Amino acid sequence: MKHAKPLPTYLVQRYQGWKATTYASNESWYRHLGTEGQHPRAMIISCCDSRVHVTSIFGADQGEFFIHRNIANLVPPYQPDGNQHGTSAAVEYAVTALKVAHVVVLGHSQCGGVQGCIDMCEGNAPALESKESFVGRWMDVLRPSYEEVSDIENPAEKARSFEKQAVLVSLENLMTFPFVKERVDSGELSLHGLWHNIAEGGLESFNPASGNFAPL
Amino acid sequence: MKHAKPLPTYLVQRYQGWKATTYASNESWYRHLGTEGQHPRAMIISCCDSRVHVTSIFGADQGEFFIHRNIANLVPPYQPDGNQHGTSAAVEYAVTALKVAHVVVLGHSQCGGVQGCIDMCEGNAPALESKESFVGRWMDVLRPSYEEVSDIENPAEKARSFEKQAVLVSLENLMTFPFVKERVDSGELSLHGLWHNIAEGGLESFNPASGNFAPL
Amino acid sequence: MKHAKPLPTYLVQRYQGWKATTYASNESWYRHLGTEGQHPRAMIISCCDSRVHVTSIFGADQGEFFIHRNIANLVPPYQPDGNQHGTSAAVEYAVTALKVAHVVVLGHSQCGGVQGCIDMCEGNAPALESKESFVGRWMDVLRPSYEEVSDIENPAEKARSFEKQAVLVSLENLMTFPFVKERVDSGELSLHGLWHNIAEGGLESFNPASGNFAPL
Amino acid sequence: MKHAKPLPTYLVQRYQGWKATTYASNESWYRHLGTEGQHPRAMIISCCDSRVHVTSIFGADQGEFFIHRNIANLVPPYQPDGNQHGTSAAVEYAVTALKVAHVVVLGHSQCGGVQGCIDMCEGNAPALESKESFVGRWMDVLRPSYEEVSDIENPAEKARSFEKQAVLVSLENLMTFPFVKERVDSGELSLHGLWHNIAEGGLESFNPASGNFAPL
């Protein structure tokens, strides 16, 4: 691997600062995590978006949350075809090996992946339609739900609604995994849907009784 | 989606605490991120492991790093077959849409995914061999490299070596993506390999000149 | 004291969040508690176990319950020998200085201390027999009651039964304190025995009429 | 045990409300705690005082903190004499069985136990001098440190100072336990001293560099 380069200096400096402060004051806990393994309480499925830090929002310590991040916090349906499914592998590991008690799907505002899906559905993103577009094919997971929001005229409102729809699609797809459904039915596992408004610092939780997201 | 449940109270409380402090004192930046979009400097590919918080290690602000997290921080090879490839979608979005300047692959010690791959390669994990095992099939990405470490007798040393190998495999696979190779060749993008020792708080960087990882 | 370290950052953040929300919205009550002193309605004797939060189960406000927590929620017998007896001091302060109206002993499932006592009684825990074992010596308080459960063959059932026995032993020992007995006899103080099932969220109350614990 | 009484109705009602709400929305986590056991990150040694809820201040979930509460958050010195030492048993269990990474001693303002000790030291509390006074004998742990604050004339200032002294005495006594010292020296365990101002909602942390408590 001759292409790799040294880490930029400012990141080396920040790391060394972390080592001298956060690590130093918490060394015993890091050692504990190294020797005793992880026992996270929950899995969080969040977006790769640089503006969404779930560990900050929930004041999380190292070891609390098993976090999978992909484009648009999507979970594809159960499809055990022998091919590589990174999200399904993460869910399987969290639920069957780590036995987490919660899986939280965290959507967010201004999601580029969701907007790309809207653009595809409205015929405005031919490049995403290509077989070679990984983003396009990934957003196909969400595409069938477009009809739920197609009538909304205001573009910002439509995007927001589709972002929340993405959370519900992931929750529904999670239930297609036998090992998820079994544990949800037995009360060992609970699923939660959240949507985060970046600009407002808002957090809305899906309420299955009302069928809506409501601010916390 | 009738299966979702309300968020546990203690997480609601912690969120409200964040809103009143971290958000309140950085509101202008969050609003900026909401209206101006994200402009991250780098993509980080890290593990889902609850013990590895790259945002903590690098003192990251919201908006700095586009972060993809999957089991064992793996990047599969370029395979534009029209199927869903979440990791490839994340790489494509970061490199071609966000035009990040760096892609950092961050491996770590005590990685359960890498250990599972060793167990498979040594014939000790029949369950992972099943077509239905998402974790097993996902770790197939790393499997061909087992020969690089098969001679190491000490199990802890072998695991550590294979964890670093996983970083190199991902970096090599990244170079099979045409849009990555093109930008690396032109100097627009640089790749970096890191390995984090959880217990020690250590961080080692891959040095292409020596072919080894060295502490920062 | 040169060995102390700064508090981990995530706890500082969580505290600041609490200050800005829970404290801010209840400031008048906290100020009242600070200037007027505490007037708790009850003393709770509970286990140190991290899974048992009596304040959560009873929706407790600051100021409601004077809470002593030790291994296995035990009260040793009255023994005014001039040595240090932390539990007896807590009982004395609650009953004679604060004049609480209730003392509640709260046992719970999966109690490590009670299990350790069973292991000792069955000859399976030589380390706990040592004079140097504080846990072993502390569990001696419960030891004489082992005969009450020794005939139970199912280990889980035996543990559960002994956990409830621990509550009764503590209640009986409470009555050996003259200042407790006097107030119970006069009707100024009442004693209560509870057992909490962590996994089920159950709560059982001791009924002196039947001599059994019954679900609430 | 014929003296126990049924639980007051309002507590039964509160419990049933908790079961239907907090437990119901977090059932999977409680089940996990019941079957997988506890893995707390820290032990907290706090006062029984009804006004100090460490789980509230730190937004703690069930399972996070192993909590011992006694009068004035005291740890007596290591004394393996075969007698019953509840605090020492709690420390032993947390450090050697649960392998917690942190022990936090949390003192607080308006502490009745500390004030009682001042009264004893100033000759104003003959009842506490009696061999039969469990509170008096318990506060003997702190008594030798009175000279550190005896010169302070303002009573409130003296009390506050002695409350902080109680935290330091406990930290020093913790280091007399061989299993604590060994782990502190090796970096597996870290000790922390805090003092909480009830009325102000303040939290001060002991800084070993300056030798003082400073607000967080």
Short mmCIF file of C-alpha atoms in Angstrom, two decimals, chain A residues 25-32 36 39-42 61-64 98-102 186-190 192, chain D residues 25-32 36 39-42 61-64 98-102 186-190 192:
data_model
loop_
_atom_site.label_atom_id
_atom_site.label_comp_id
_atom_site.label_asym_id
_atom_site.label_seq_id
_atom_site.Cartn_x
_atom_site.Cartn_y
_atom_site.Cartn_z
CA SER A 25 -8.19 11.49 33.19
CA ASN A 26 -10.13 8.46 32.05
CA GLU A 27 -7.30 5.97 31.61
CA SER A 28 -8.78 3.45 34.01
CA TRP A 29 -12.00 3.28 32.02
CA TYR A 30 -10.18 2.82 28.70
CA ARG A 31 -8.11 0.02 30.23
CA HIS A 32 -11.30 -1.55 31.54
CA GLU A 36 -13.34 -6.42 29.74
CA HIS A 39 -21.25 -3.96 26.75
CA PRO A 40 -23.15 -1.23 24.91
CA ARG A 41 -26.76 -0.57 25.92
CA ALA A 42 -27.94 0.37 22.46
CA ASP A 61 -19.18 7.86 27.13
CA GLN A 62 -16.97 5.43 25.27
CA GLY A 63 -18.63 2.04 25.50
CA GLU A 64 -22.26 3.16 25.65
CA LEU A 98 -23.75 -7.93 21.89
CA LYS A 99 -27.43 -8.41 22.77
CA VAL A 100 -28.16 -4.68 22.82
CA ALA A 101 -31.51 -3.75 24.33
CA HIS A 102 -32.31 -0.87 21.96
CA SER A 186 -40.30 -11.26 23.28
CA GLY A 187 -39.53 -7.84 24.79
CA GLU A 188 -35.76 -8.31 24.71
CA LEU A 189 -35.24 -5.61 22.10
CA SER A 190 -36.97 -2.32 21.46
CA HIS A 192 -36.91 3.66 18.37
CA SER D 25 -40.49 1.90 27.31
CA ASN D 26 -37.22 0.45 28.55
CA GLU D 27 -38.26 -3.15 29.14
CA SER D 28 -35.63 -4.56 26.79
CA TRP D 29 -32.85 -2.89 28.75
CA TYR D 30 -34.16 -4.13 32.12
CA ARG D 31 -34.39 -7.65 30.70
CA HIS D 32 -30.83 -7.30 29.43
CA GLU D 36 -26.50 -10.24 31.40
CA HIS D 39 -21.21 -3.79 34.20
CA PRO D 40 -21.11 -0.38 35.90
CA ARG D 41 -18.43 2.08 34.82
CA ALA D 42 -17.95 3.63 38.23
CA ASP D 61 -29.34 5.02 33.36
CA GLN D 62 -29.91 1.85 35.37
CA GLY D 63 -26.65 -0.09 35.22
CA GLU D 64 -24.20 2.80 35.00
CA LEU D 98 -17.03 -5.58 39.15
CA LYS D 99 -13.68 -4.03 38.25
CA VAL D 100 -15.05 -0.50 38.05
CA ALA D 101 -12.73 2.04 36.48
CA HIS D 102 -13.62 4.96 38.73
CA SER D 186 -1.30 0.48 37.70
CA GLY D 187 -3.76 2.88 36.07
CA GLU D 188 -6.70 0.45 36.22
CA LEU D 189 -8.61 2.56 38.71
CA SER D 190 -8.92 6.28 39.22
CA HIS D 192 -12.24 11.41 42.06
#
